[in-house]
PDB file of C-alpha atoms in Angstrom:
ATOM      1  CA  MET A   1      20.375  15.482 -24.273  1.00  0.00           C
ATOM      2  CA  ALA A   2      21.499  12.407 -26.424  1.00  0.00           C
ATOM      3  CA  TRP A   3      21.080  10.904 -29.800  1.00  0.00           C
ATOM      4  CA  GLY A   4      22.267   9.273 -32.397  1.00  0.00           C
ATOM      5  CA  HIS A   5      22.092   8.541 -36.603  1.00  0.00           C
ATOM      6  CA  TYR A   6      21.394   5.197 -37.117  1.00  0.00           C
ATOM      7  CA  VAL A   7      21.329   3.815 -40.833  1.00  0.00           C
ATOM      8  CA  GLU A   8      20.744  -0.718 -40.630  1.00  0.00           C
ATOM      9  CA  GLY A   9      21.293  -0.464 -37.111  1.00  0.00           C
ATOM     10  CA  VAL A  10      24.580   0.997 -37.375  1.00  0.00           C
ATOM     11  CA  ARG A  11      25.601   3.946 -35.783  1.00  0.00           C
ATOM     12  CA  GLN A  12      26.834   6.451 -38.059  1.00  0.00           C
ATOM     13  CA  ASP A  13      29.664   9.565 -37.408  1.00  0.00           C
ATOM     14  CA  VAL A  14      27.454  12.426 -37.489  1.00  0.00           C
ATOM     15  CA  PRO A  15      28.654  15.666 -35.662  1.00  0.00           C
ATOM     16  CA  ASP A  16      25.482  17.860 -36.146  1.00  0.00           C
ATOM     17  CA  PHE A  17      21.997  16.706 -35.159  1.00  0.00           C
ATOM     18  CA  ASP A  18      20.812  19.102 -37.161  1.00  0.00           C
ATOM     19  CA  LEU A  19      22.879  17.089 -40.763  1.00  0.00           C
ATOM     20  CA  ALA A  20      21.597  13.822 -39.082  1.00  0.00           C
ATOM     21  CA  ALA A  21      18.105  14.496 -38.609  1.00  0.00           C
ATOM     22  CA  GLY A  22      17.905  16.015 -42.363  1.00  0.00           C
ATOM     23  CA  ARG A  23      19.381  12.344 -43.482  1.00  0.00           C
ATOM     24  CA  ALA A  24      16.889  10.328 -42.045  1.00  0.00           C
ATOM     25  CA  THR A  25      13.458  12.029 -43.269  1.00  0.00           C
ATOM     26  CA  ALA A  26      14.957  11.357 -46.563  1.00  0.00           C
ATOM     27  CA  GLY A  27      15.296   8.043 -46.516  1.00  0.00           C
ATOM     28  CA  ASP A  28      18.405   7.340 -44.370  1.00  0.00           C
ATOM     29  CA  GLY A  29      18.227   5.629 -41.845  1.00  0.00           C
ATOM     30  CA  PHE A  30      16.265   7.231 -38.600  1.00  0.00           C
ATOM     31  CA  VAL A  31      17.563   9.074 -35.619  1.00  0.00           C
ATOM     32  CA  TRP A  32      16.289   8.161 -31.891  1.00  0.00           C
ATOM     33  CA  LEU A  33      17.005  11.324 -29.586  1.00  0.00           C
ATOM     34  CA  GLY A  34      16.523  11.254 -26.006  1.00  0.00           C
ATOM     35  CA  LEU A  35      15.938  14.044 -23.854  1.00  0.00           C
ATOM     36  CA  LYS A  36      15.814  14.462 -20.000  1.00  0.00           C
ATOM     37  CA  ASP A  37      12.925  17.010 -18.715  1.00  0.00           C
ATOM     38  CA  PRO A  38      12.784  19.692 -21.470  1.00  0.00           C
ATOM     39  CA  SER A  39      11.564  23.000 -21.370  1.00  0.00           C
ATOM     40  CA  ASP A  40       8.989  24.465 -23.768  1.00  0.00           C
ATOM     41  CA  GLU A  41      11.646  25.796 -25.826  1.00  0.00           C
ATOM     42  CA  ASP A  42      13.090  22.769 -26.597  1.00  0.00           C
ATOM     43  CA  MET A  43       9.572  20.516 -27.324  1.00  0.00           C
ATOM     44  CA  ALA A  44       8.442  23.795 -29.935  1.00  0.00           C
ATOM     45  CA  GLY A  45      11.423  23.314 -31.677  1.00  0.00           C
ATOM     46  CA  LEU A  46      11.702  19.893 -32.170  1.00  0.00           C
ATOM     47  CA  ALA A  47       7.590  20.034 -33.074  1.00  0.00           C
ATOM     48  CA  ALA A  48       8.376  21.590 -35.871  1.00  0.00           C
ATOM     49  CA  ARG A  49      11.427  19.344 -37.171  1.00  0.00           C
ATOM     50  CA  PHE A  50       8.735  16.347 -36.782  1.00  0.00           C
ATOM     51  CA  HIS A  51       5.650  17.702 -37.039  1.00  0.00           C
ATOM     52  CA  LEU A  52       4.746  16.697 -33.644  1.00  0.00           C
ATOM     53  CA  HIS A  53       1.260  16.729 -32.479  1.00  0.00           C
ATOM     54  CA  PRO A  54       0.715  20.362 -29.858  1.00  0.00           C
ATOM     55  CA  LEU A  55      -1.514  17.974 -27.253  1.00  0.00           C
ATOM     56  CA  ALA A  56       1.436  15.143 -27.372  1.00  0.00           C
ATOM     57  CA  ILE A  57       3.822  18.459 -26.979  1.00  0.00           C
ATOM     58  CA  GLU A  58       1.929  19.197 -24.324  1.00  0.00           C
ATOM     59  CA  ASP A  59       1.876  16.063 -22.269  1.00  0.00           C
ATOM     60  CA  ALA A  60       5.882  15.853 -23.213  1.00  0.00           C
ATOM     61  CA  VAL A  61       6.549  19.141 -21.969  1.00  0.00           C
ATOM     62  CA  GLU A  62       3.636  18.866 -18.086  1.00  0.00           C
ATOM     63  CA  GLY A  63       3.381  14.925 -17.397  1.00  0.00           C
ATOM     64  CA  HIS A  64       1.021  12.906 -17.837  1.00  0.00           C
ATOM     65  CA  THR A  65      -0.866  10.878 -14.916  1.00  0.00           C
ATOM     66  CA  ARG A  66      -1.266   7.826 -16.885  1.00  0.00           C
ATOM     67  CA  SER A  67      -0.240   5.449 -19.286  1.00  0.00           C
ATOM     68  CA  LYS A  68      -1.288   5.788 -22.370  1.00  0.00           C
ATOM     69  CA  LEU A  69      -1.381   5.540 -26.213  1.00  0.00           C
ATOM     70  CA  GLU A  70      -2.306   8.033 -29.204  1.00  0.00           C
ATOM     71  CA  GLN A  71      -1.749   7.854 -33.362  1.00  0.00           C
ATOM     72  CA  PHE A  72      -0.907  11.471 -34.489  1.00  0.00           C
ATOM     73  CA  GLY A  73      -0.874  10.948 -38.197  1.00  0.00           C
ATOM     74  CA  ASP A  74       2.220   8.699 -39.105  1.00  0.00           C
ATOM     75  CA  THR A  75       3.727   9.822 -35.212  1.00  0.00           C
ATOM     76  CA  LEU A  76       2.789   6.808 -32.362  1.00  0.00           C
ATOM     77  CA  PHE A  77       2.771   9.160 -28.916  1.00  0.00           C
ATOM     78  CA  CYS A  78       3.297   6.943 -26.118  1.00  0.00           C
ATOM     79  CA  VAL A  79       2.602   7.712 -22.526  1.00  0.00           C
ATOM     80  CA  ILE A  80       4.526   4.789 -20.110  1.00  0.00           C
ATOM     81  CA  SER A  81       4.347   4.637 -15.978  1.00  0.00           C
ATOM     82  CA  THR A  82       7.498   4.239 -14.289  1.00  0.00           C
ATOM     83  CA  VAL A  83       8.004   2.869 -10.715  1.00  0.00           C
ATOM     84  CA  ALA A  84      11.600   2.704  -9.272  1.00  0.00           C
ATOM     85  CA  TYR A  85      11.601   0.208  -5.361  1.00  0.00           C
ATOM     86  CA  VAL A  86      13.116   2.652  -2.368  1.00  0.00           C
ATOM     87  CA  ASP A  87      15.697   0.892  -0.575  1.00  0.00           C
ATOM     88  CA  HIS A  88      14.751   1.164   3.327  1.00  0.00           C
ATOM     89  CA  ALA A  89      16.329  -0.552   6.644  1.00  0.00           C
ATOM     90  CA  GLU A  90      12.613  -1.732   8.010  1.00  0.00           C
ATOM     91  CA  VAL A  91       8.819  -0.483   6.786  1.00  0.00           C
ATOM     92  CA  THR A  92       7.440   2.847   9.016  1.00  0.00           C
ATOM     93  CA  ASP A  93       4.325   3.928   8.704  1.00  0.00           C
ATOM     94  CA  SER A  94       5.522   6.994   6.947  1.00  0.00           C
ATOM     95  CA  SER A  95       8.547   4.445   5.019  1.00  0.00           C
ATOM     96  CA  GLU A  96       7.996   5.942   0.992  1.00  0.00           C
ATOM     97  CA  ILE A  97       8.063   2.103  -0.711  1.00  0.00           C
ATOM     98  CA  VAL A  98       8.264   3.386  -4.288  1.00  0.00           C
ATOM     99  CA  SER A  99       8.789   5.856  -6.336  1.00  0.00           C
ATOM    100  CA  THR A 100       7.170   7.077 -10.120  1.00  0.00           C
ATOM    101  CA  GLY A 101       8.230   8.606 -12.982  1.00  0.00           C
ATOM    102  CA  GLN A 102       7.087   8.781 -16.532  1.00  0.00           C
ATOM    103  CA  ILE A 103       9.013   8.037 -20.270  1.00  0.00           C
ATOM    104  CA  MET A 104       7.056   9.384 -22.892  1.00  0.00           C
ATOM    105  CA  VAL A 105       7.843   7.796 -27.092  1.00  0.00           C
ATOM    106  CA  PHE A 106       7.433   8.969 -30.047  1.00  0.00           C
ATOM    107  CA  VAL A 107       7.436   6.780 -33.014  1.00  0.00           C
ATOM    108  CA  GLY A 108       8.017   8.082 -35.954  1.00  0.00           C
ATOM    109  CA  GLU A 109       9.603   6.089 -39.470  1.00  0.00           C
ATOM    110  CA  HIS A 110      12.389   7.830 -39.301  1.00  0.00           C
ATOM    111  CA  PHE A 111      13.262   9.143 -36.159  1.00  0.00           C
ATOM    112  CA  VAL A 112      12.384   8.231 -32.622  1.00  0.00           C
ATOM    113  CA  MET A 113      12.570   9.897 -29.801  1.00  0.00           C
ATOM    114  CA  THR A 114      12.363   9.575 -25.256  1.00  0.00           C
ATOM    115  CA  VAL A 115      11.339  11.906 -23.274  1.00  0.00           C
ATOM    116  CA  ARG A 116      12.060  10.885 -18.936  1.00  0.00           C
ATOM    117  CA  ARG A 117      10.987  12.275 -16.210  1.00  0.00           C
ATOM    118  CA  GLY A 118      12.183  11.494 -12.852  1.00  0.00           C
ATOM    119  CA  GLU A 119      15.612  10.430 -11.726  1.00  0.00           C
ATOM    120  CA  HIS A 120      15.643   6.648 -12.725  1.00  0.00           C
ATOM    121  CA  ALA A 121      14.384   3.652 -14.959  1.00  0.00           C
ATOM    122  CA  GLN A 122      17.715   5.902 -16.956  1.00  0.00           C
ATOM    123  CA  LEU A 123      17.569   4.695 -20.674  1.00  0.00           C
ATOM    124  CA  LYS A 124      21.285   4.639 -20.304  1.00  0.00           C
ATOM    125  CA  ASP A 125      22.408   1.276 -20.543  1.00  0.00           C
ATOM    126  CA  MET A 126      19.379   0.133 -22.392  1.00  0.00           C
ATOM    127  CA  ARG A 127      20.429   2.083 -25.641  1.00  0.00           C
ATOM    128  CA  THR A 128      24.434   0.662 -25.329  1.00  0.00           C
ATOM    129  CA  ASN A 129      22.762  -2.458 -25.299  1.00  0.00           C
ATOM    130  CA  LEU A 130      20.477  -2.240 -28.495  1.00  0.00           C
ATOM    131  CA  GLU A 131      23.507  -0.716 -29.851  1.00  0.00           C
ATOM    132  CA  ASN A 132      25.564  -3.372 -29.317  1.00  0.00           C
ATOM    133  CA  LYS A 133      22.877  -6.001 -31.309  1.00  0.00           C
ATOM    134  CA  PRO A 134      22.841  -3.690 -34.804  1.00  0.00           C
ATOM    135  CA  GLU A 135      20.064  -6.834 -35.799  1.00  0.00           C
ATOM    136  CA  ARG A 136      17.767  -5.344 -33.357  1.00  0.00           C
ATOM    137  CA  LEU A 137      18.045  -1.511 -34.399  1.00  0.00           C
ATOM    138  CA  ALA A 138      17.770  -2.774 -38.672  1.00  0.00           C
ATOM    139  CA  HIS A 139      14.141  -3.675 -37.390  1.00  0.00           C
ATOM    140  CA  GLY A 140      13.634  -0.182 -37.695  1.00  0.00           C
ATOM    141  CA  THR A 141      12.337   3.069 -34.667  1.00  0.00           C
ATOM    142  CA  TYR A 142      10.134   0.207 -32.639  1.00  0.00           C
ATOM    143  CA  GLU A 143      12.380  -1.508 -31.659  1.00  0.00           C
ATOM    144  CA  VAL A 144      13.601   1.114 -29.326  1.00  0.00           C
ATOM    145  CA  LEU A 145      10.156   1.236 -28.170  1.00  0.00           C
ATOM    146  CA  TYR A 146       9.504  -2.215 -27.369  1.00  0.00           C
ATOM    147  CA  ALA A 147      12.692  -2.327 -25.800  1.00  0.00           C
ATOM    148  CA  VAL A 148      11.429   1.163 -23.373  1.00  0.00           C
ATOM    149  CA  LEU A 149       8.641  -1.087 -22.787  1.00  0.00           C
ATOM    150  CA  ASP A 150      10.660  -4.268 -21.958  1.00  0.00           C
ATOM    151  CA  LYS A 151      13.073  -2.377 -19.377  1.00  0.00           C
ATOM    152  CA  VAL A 152       9.723  -0.525 -17.132  1.00  0.00           C
ATOM    153  CA  ILE A 153       8.076  -4.050 -17.689  1.00  0.00           C
ATOM    154  CA  GLU A 154      11.422  -5.673 -15.991  1.00  0.00           C
ATOM    155  CA  ASP A 155      11.174  -2.879 -13.244  1.00  0.00           C
ATOM    156  CA  TYR A 156       7.674  -3.399 -12.356  1.00  0.00           C
ATOM    157  CA  LEU A 157       8.872  -7.635 -11.627  1.00  0.00           C
ATOM    158  CA  THR A 158      11.620  -5.908  -9.732  1.00  0.00           C
ATOM    159  CA  VAL A 159       9.631  -3.895  -7.773  1.00  0.00           C
ATOM    160  CA  VAL A 160       6.323  -6.900  -7.181  1.00  0.00           C
ATOM    161  CA  SER A 161       9.838  -8.587  -5.788  1.00  0.00           C
ATOM    162  CA  GLU A 162      10.784  -6.309  -3.680  1.00  0.00           C
ATOM    163  CA  PHE A 163       7.185  -5.638  -2.827  1.00  0.00           C
ATOM    164  CA  GLU A 164       6.731  -9.235  -1.814  1.00  0.00           C
ATOM    165  CA  THR A 165       9.550  -9.618   0.630  1.00  0.00           C
ATOM    166  CA  ASP A 166       8.412  -6.590   2.715  1.00  0.00           C
ATOM    167  CA  ILE A 167       5.246  -8.171   2.585  1.00  0.00           C
ATOM    168  CA  GLU A 168       6.507 -11.129   4.511  1.00  0.00           C
ATOM    169  CA  ASP A 169       8.106  -9.259   6.676  1.00  0.00           C
ATOM    170  CA  VAL A 170       5.668  -7.722   8.174  1.00  0.00           C
ATOM    171  CA  GLU A 171       2.970 -10.504   7.998  1.00  0.00           C
ATOM    172  CA  SER A 172       5.758 -12.300  10.836  1.00  0.00           C
ATOM    173  CA  ALA A 173       5.339  -9.329  12.651  1.00  0.00           C
ATOM    174  CA  VAL A 174       1.898  -9.183  12.704  1.00  0.00           C
ATOM    175  CA  PHE A 175       1.472 -12.425  14.029  1.00  0.00           C
ATOM    176  CA  SER A 176       4.324 -12.944  15.648  1.00  0.00           C
ATOM    177  CA  ARG A 177       4.665 -14.257  19.078  1.00  0.00           C
ATOM    178  CA  GLN A 178       5.371 -11.330  21.230  1.00  0.00           C
ATOM    179  CA  GLY A 179       2.282 -10.657  19.946  1.00  0.00           C
ATOM    180  CA  THR A 180       3.552  -6.753  17.849  1.00  0.00           C
ATOM    181  CA  ASN A 181       0.516  -6.271  15.770  1.00  0.00           C
ATOM    182  CA  GLU A 182       2.140  -3.588  12.831  1.00  0.00           C
ATOM    183  CA  VAL A 183      -1.389  -2.663  11.698  1.00  0.00           C
ATOM    184  CA  ASP A 184       0.507   1.109  10.506  1.00  0.00           C
ATOM    185  CA  GLN A 185       2.976  -1.066   8.251  1.00  0.00           C
ATOM    186  CA  VAL A 186       0.326  -2.623   6.741  1.00  0.00           C
ATOM    187  CA  TYR A 187      -1.618   0.428   5.843  1.00  0.00           C
ATOM    188  CA  GLN A 188       1.383   1.993   4.391  1.00  0.00           C
ATOM    189  CA  LEU A 189       2.195  -1.624   2.672  1.00  0.00           C
ATOM    190  CA  LYS A 190      -1.602  -0.854   1.128  1.00  0.00           C
ATOM    191  CA  ARG A 191      -0.671   2.921  -0.121  1.00  0.00           C
ATOM    192  CA  GLU A 192       1.981   2.290  -1.825  1.00  0.00           C
ATOM    193  CA  LEU A 193       0.950  -0.270  -3.299  1.00  0.00           C
ATOM    194  CA  ILE A 194      -1.824   1.401  -4.394  1.00  0.00           C
ATOM    195  CA  GLU A 195       0.745   4.204  -5.856  1.00  0.00           C
ATOM    196  CA  PHE A 196       2.432   1.059  -7.760  1.00  0.00           C
ATOM    197  CA  LYS A 197      -0.782  -0.404  -8.548  1.00  0.00           C
ATOM    198  CA  ARG A 198      -2.104   3.140 -10.492  1.00  0.00           C
ATOM    199  CA  SER A 199       1.071   3.283 -12.615  1.00  0.00           C
ATOM    200  CA  VAL A 200       1.399  -0.446 -13.327  1.00  0.00           C
ATOM    201  CA  VAL A 201      -2.084  -0.880 -14.270  1.00  0.00           C
ATOM    202  CA  PRO A 202      -3.059   1.738 -17.205  1.00  0.00           C
ATOM    203  CA  LEU A 203      -0.352  -0.245 -19.549  1.00  0.00           C
ATOM    204  CA  GLY A 204      -2.955  -3.055 -19.897  1.00  0.00           C
ATOM    205  CA  MET A 205      -4.377  -0.722 -22.959  1.00  0.00           C
ATOM    206  CA  PRO A 206      -1.555   0.325 -24.680  1.00  0.00           C
ATOM    207  CA  LEU A 207      -0.197  -2.826 -24.314  1.00  0.00           C
ATOM    208  CA  HIS A 208      -3.012  -4.575 -25.905  1.00  0.00           C
ATOM    209  CA  ALA A 209      -3.397  -2.212 -28.843  1.00  0.00           C
ATOM    210  CA  LEU A 210       0.235  -2.854 -30.034  1.00  0.00           C
ATOM    211  CA  ALA A 211      -0.298  -5.878 -29.757  1.00  0.00           C
ATOM    212  CA  THR A 212      -3.711  -6.361 -31.948  1.00  0.00           C
ATOM    213  CA  ARG A 213      -4.346  -2.778 -33.782  1.00  0.00           C
ATOM    214  CA  PRO A 214      -2.491  -1.435 -36.977  1.00  0.00           C
ATOM    215  CA  LEU A 215      -0.389   1.305 -36.055  1.00  0.00           C
ATOM    216  CA  ALA A 216       1.533   3.138 -37.489  1.00  0.00           C
ATOM    217  CA  ALA A 217       6.313   2.310 -36.856  1.00  0.00           C
ATOM    218  CA  ILE A 218       4.018  -1.065 -35.699  1.00  0.00           C
ATOM    219  CA  PRO A 219       4.649  -3.864 -38.224  1.00  0.00           C
ATOM    220  CA  VAL A 220       2.471  -6.894 -38.037  1.00  0.00           C
ATOM    221  CA  THR A 221       5.355  -8.908 -37.385  1.00  0.00           C
ATOM    222  CA  ALA A 222       6.017  -7.265 -34.635  1.00  0.00           C
ATOM    223  CA  GLN A 223       2.369  -7.776 -33.242  1.00  0.00           C
ATOM    224  CA  ALA A 224       4.059 -10.549 -31.839  1.00  0.00           C
ATOM    225  CA  TYR A 225       6.649  -9.227 -29.606  1.00  0.00           C
ATOM    226  CA  PHE A 226       4.389  -7.228 -27.757  1.00  0.00           C
ATOM    227  CA  ARG A 227       1.616  -9.219 -26.714  1.00  0.00           C
ATOM    228  CA  GLU A 228       5.080 -11.066 -25.258  1.00  0.00           C
ATOM    229  CA  LEU A 229       5.774  -7.691 -23.333  1.00  0.00           C
ATOM    230  CA  SER A 230       1.506  -7.813 -22.799  1.00  0.00           C
ATOM    231  CA  ASP A 231       2.261 -11.321 -20.953  1.00  0.00           C
ATOM    232  CA  HIS A 232       4.904  -9.828 -18.525  1.00  0.00           C
ATOM    233  CA  HIS A 233       3.076  -7.164 -17.689  1.00  0.00           C
ATOM    234  CA  LEU A 234      -0.184  -8.898 -16.972  1.00  0.00           C
ATOM    235  CA  GLU A 235       2.191 -11.619 -14.474  1.00  0.00           C
ATOM    236  CA  ALA A 236       2.493  -7.717 -12.487  1.00  0.00           C
ATOM    237  CA  ARG A 237      -0.969  -6.739 -12.119  1.00  0.00           C
ATOM    238  CA  GLU A 238      -2.024 -10.183 -10.590  1.00  0.00           C
ATOM    239  CA  ALA A 239       1.243 -10.306  -8.344  1.00  0.00           C
ATOM    240  CA  ILE A 240      -0.727  -6.784  -7.506  1.00  0.00           C
ATOM    241  CA  GLN A 241      -4.203  -8.231  -7.432  1.00  0.00           C
ATOM    242  CA  SER A 242      -2.989 -10.891  -4.808  1.00  0.00           C
ATOM    243  CA  PHE A 243      -0.274  -8.597  -2.857  1.00  0.00           C
ATOM    244  CA  ASP A 244      -3.940  -6.047  -2.201  1.00  0.00           C
ATOM    245  CA  GLU A 245      -5.750  -8.965  -1.486  1.00  0.00           C
ATOM    246  CA  VAL A 246      -2.847 -10.544   1.318  1.00  0.00           C
ATOM    247  CA  LEU A 247      -2.091  -7.268   2.764  1.00  0.00           C
ATOM    248  CA  THR A 248      -6.618  -6.936   3.111  1.00  0.00           C
ATOM    249  CA  THR A 249      -6.188 -10.205   4.822  1.00  0.00           C
ATOM    250  CA  ILE A 250      -3.235  -9.635   7.134  1.00  0.00           C
ATOM    251  CA  LEU A 251      -5.154  -5.953   8.239  1.00  0.00           C
ATOM    252  CA  SER A 252      -8.309  -7.982   9.354  1.00  0.00           C
ATOM    253  CA  ALA A 253      -6.552 -10.385  11.005  1.00  0.00           C
ATOM    254  CA  GLY A 254      -4.481  -8.431  13.055  1.00  0.00           C
ATOM    255  CA  LEU A 255      -7.293  -6.221  13.782  1.00  0.00           C
ATOM    256  CA  ALA A 256      -9.560  -8.588  14.854  1.00  0.00           C
ATOM    257  CA  ARG A 257      -6.088 -10.124  17.272  1.00  0.00           C
ATOM    258  CA  ALA A 258      -5.953  -6.610  18.717  1.00  0.00           C
ATOM    259  CA  SER A 259      -9.508  -6.801  19.222  1.00  0.00           C
ATOM    260  CA  VAL A 260      -9.003 -10.633  20.586  1.00  0.00           C
ATOM    261  CA  ALA A 261      -6.508  -8.853  23.154  1.00  0.00           C
ATOM    262  CA  ASP A 262      -8.376  -5.773  24.415  1.00  0.00           C
ATOM    263  CA  ASN A 263     -11.389  -8.420  25.362  1.00  0.00           C
ATOM    264  CA  GLN A 264      -8.658 -10.672  27.211  1.00  0.00           C
ATOM    265  CA  ASP A 265      -7.530  -6.485  28.949  1.00  0.00           C
ATOM    266  CA  MET A 266     -10.742  -5.885  29.832  1.00  0.00           C
ATOM    267  CA  ARG A 267     -11.560  -9.580  31.351  1.00  0.00           C
ATOM    268  CA  LYS A 268      -9.383  -9.192  33.353  1.00  0.00           C
ATOM    269  CA  ILE A 269      -9.632  -5.458  35.237  1.00  0.00           C
ATOM    270  CA  SER A 270     -13.392  -6.544  34.844  1.00  0.00           C
ATOM    271  CA  ALA A 271     -12.445  -9.654  36.975  1.00  0.00           C
ATOM    272  CA  PHE A 272     -10.560  -7.858  38.876  1.00  0.00           C
ATOM    273  CA  VAL A 273     -12.768  -5.160  39.950  1.00  0.00           C
ATOM    274  CA  ALA A 274     -14.974  -8.228  41.416  1.00  0.00           C
ATOM    275  CA  ILE A 275     -13.325  -9.231  43.384  1.00  0.00           C
ATOM    276  CA  VAL A 276     -12.290  -6.274  45.124  1.00  0.00           C
ATOM    277  CA  ALA A 277     -16.079  -4.830  44.606  1.00  0.00           C
ATOM    278  CA  ILE A 278     -16.683  -7.473  47.533  1.00  0.00           C
ATOM    279  CA  PRO A 279     -14.452  -5.815  50.181  1.00  0.00           C
ATOM    280  CA  THR A 280     -15.537  -2.559  49.159  1.00  0.00           C
ATOM    281  CA  MET A 281     -19.128  -3.270  49.665  1.00  0.00           C
ATOM    282  CA  ILE A 282     -18.686  -4.395  52.773  1.00  0.00           C
ATOM    283  CA  ALA A 283     -16.549  -1.395  54.096  1.00  0.00           C
ATOM    284  CA  GLY A 284     -19.358   0.892  52.613  1.00  0.00           C
ATOM    285  CA  ILE A 285     -22.631  -0.696  54.604  1.00  0.00           C
ATOM    286  CA  TYR A 286     -20.464  -1.130  57.403  1.00  0.00           C
ATOM    287  CA  GLY A 287     -19.186   2.325  57.052  1.00  0.00           C
ATOM    288  CA  MET A 288     -22.689   3.783  57.253  1.00  0.00           C
ATOM    289  CA  ASN A 289     -22.271   4.202  61.699  1.00  0.00           C
ATOM    290  CA  PHE A 290     -25.345   3.792  61.985  1.00  0.00           C
ATOM    291  CA  GLU A 291     -25.422   2.490  65.338  1.00  0.00           C
ATOM    292  CA  ASN A 292     -27.994  -0.240  65.133  1.00  0.00           C
ATOM    293  CA  MET A 293     -26.309  -2.028  63.444  1.00  0.00           C
ATOM    294  CA  PRO A 294     -26.529  -5.797  63.916  1.00  0.00           C
ATOM    295  CA  GLU A 295     -23.692  -7.538  64.780  1.00  0.00           C
ATOM    296  CA  LEU A 296     -21.444  -4.292  65.616  1.00  0.00           C
ATOM    297  CA  GLN A 297     -21.054  -5.700  69.400  1.00  0.00           C
ATOM    298  CA  THR A 298     -20.161  -9.000  68.547  1.00  0.00           C
ATOM    299  CA  ARG A 299     -16.761 -10.280  70.477  1.00  0.00           C
ATOM    300  CA  TYR A 300     -15.385 -11.786  67.021  1.00  0.00           C
ATOM    301  CA  GLY A 301     -17.086  -9.546  64.103  1.00  0.00           C
ATOM    302  CA  TYR A 302     -14.494  -8.174  63.027  1.00  0.00           C
ATOM    303  CA  PHE A 303     -12.990 -10.885  62.693  1.00  0.00           C
ATOM    304  CA  VAL A 304     -15.854 -13.413  60.720  1.00  0.00           C
ATOM    305  CA  VAL A 305     -15.708 -10.475  58.706  1.00  0.00           C
ATOM    306  CA  LEU A 306     -12.392 -10.546  57.623  1.00  0.00           C
ATOM    307  CA  GLY A 307     -12.574 -13.788  57.261  1.00  0.00           C
ATOM    308  CA  ALA A 308     -15.765 -13.797  55.090  1.00  0.00           C
ATOM    309  CA  MET A 309     -13.818 -11.376  52.428  1.00  0.00           C
ATOM    310  CA  ILE A 310     -10.854 -13.205  52.273  1.00  0.00           C
ATOM    311  CA  THR A 311     -13.289 -16.239  51.623  1.00  0.00           C
ATOM    312  CA  ILE A 312     -15.373 -15.132  49.157  1.00  0.00           C
ATOM    313  CA  MET A 313     -12.449 -12.867  47.413  1.00  0.00           C
ATOM    314  CA  LEU A 314     -10.434 -16.157  47.051  1.00  0.00           C
ATOM    315  CA  GLY A 315     -13.452 -18.131  45.541  1.00  0.00           C
ATOM    316  CA  LEU A 316     -14.362 -15.534  42.649  1.00  0.00           C
ATOM    317  CA  TYR A 317     -10.538 -15.169  41.697  1.00  0.00           C
ATOM    318  CA  LEU A 318     -10.120 -19.226  41.553  1.00  0.00           C
ATOM    319  CA  GLY A 319     -13.422 -18.806  40.031  1.00  0.00           C
ATOM    320  CA  PHE A 320     -11.948 -16.492  37.277  1.00  0.00           C
ATOM    321  CA  ARG A 321      -9.387 -18.693  37.273  1.00  0.00           C
ATOM    322  CA  ARG A 322     -11.002 -21.532  35.730  1.00  0.00           C
ATOM    323  CA  ASN A 323     -13.427 -19.543  33.327  1.00  0.00           C
ATOM    324  CA  LYS A 324      -9.796 -18.319  31.795  1.00  0.00           C
ATOM    325  CA  TRP A 325     -10.055 -14.595  32.163  1.00  0.00           C
ATOM    326  CA  LEU A 326      -7.065 -13.879  34.891  1.00  0.00           C
TER     327      LEU A 326
END
């Protein structure tokens, strides 16, 4: 747990959280409390102090699968899905490319509480940056919510950039001259892209609400800043959509290329089978050992038959070569 008491954007030297929370509730600035994976007991005590709704507490303890924004009285509750890029040497059919988590933000007039789940999207540096800019924290608690959303969307765009690199690498492998057909990699990228999309897309509705609707603890003058975040979020969503279309195209082209390669192999096999069928057929006929078969007593019949077989086989080979079957 990390916390701070801020008056006019400046962190106060208060040794006890209960004392700081009491001063903030009385109208002296606000407190910012940060939690990581809190227990039921932790949240129960904080719920009583800040009058938090039981449904919001349940989401903070158990987590929520989608980003959302809800208002409970004078308190705003926002769930934000976070995404981090997982470094890897190359994309394989089992590579983990994105890791997801959540940040829950409670925003009241005199308090803001962030609850983080997952090992990424740490907020320590963000808190330090804000404390170095007291003029921003002086705006009030909504500034913390704005900073959290700004960081999360920036992380989205970072993952978008890394994803683009992976797609380019797989595309090069699929369409390389060597003919490596890495369809399994494309499938894995699509699976990870779906997980990425499920985290990013639902945040659009909360951002739209913050930018357009009158909400507790969010002044009208702040809506323009949230509209800017919504534009950046739209950029990430559009990139994900384009990635999905590109991967679908690569997958279709890769499967078509594999099908063409299989057809070429089948044509070669069929051509050789046709060539070998000539001596097989002649040998099969004369291998029946009937006494009254034509040309059995001919002096040069054996050599004539061999010559005929070789001539026909050579003719078939040249015909298949001309038609590019071989």
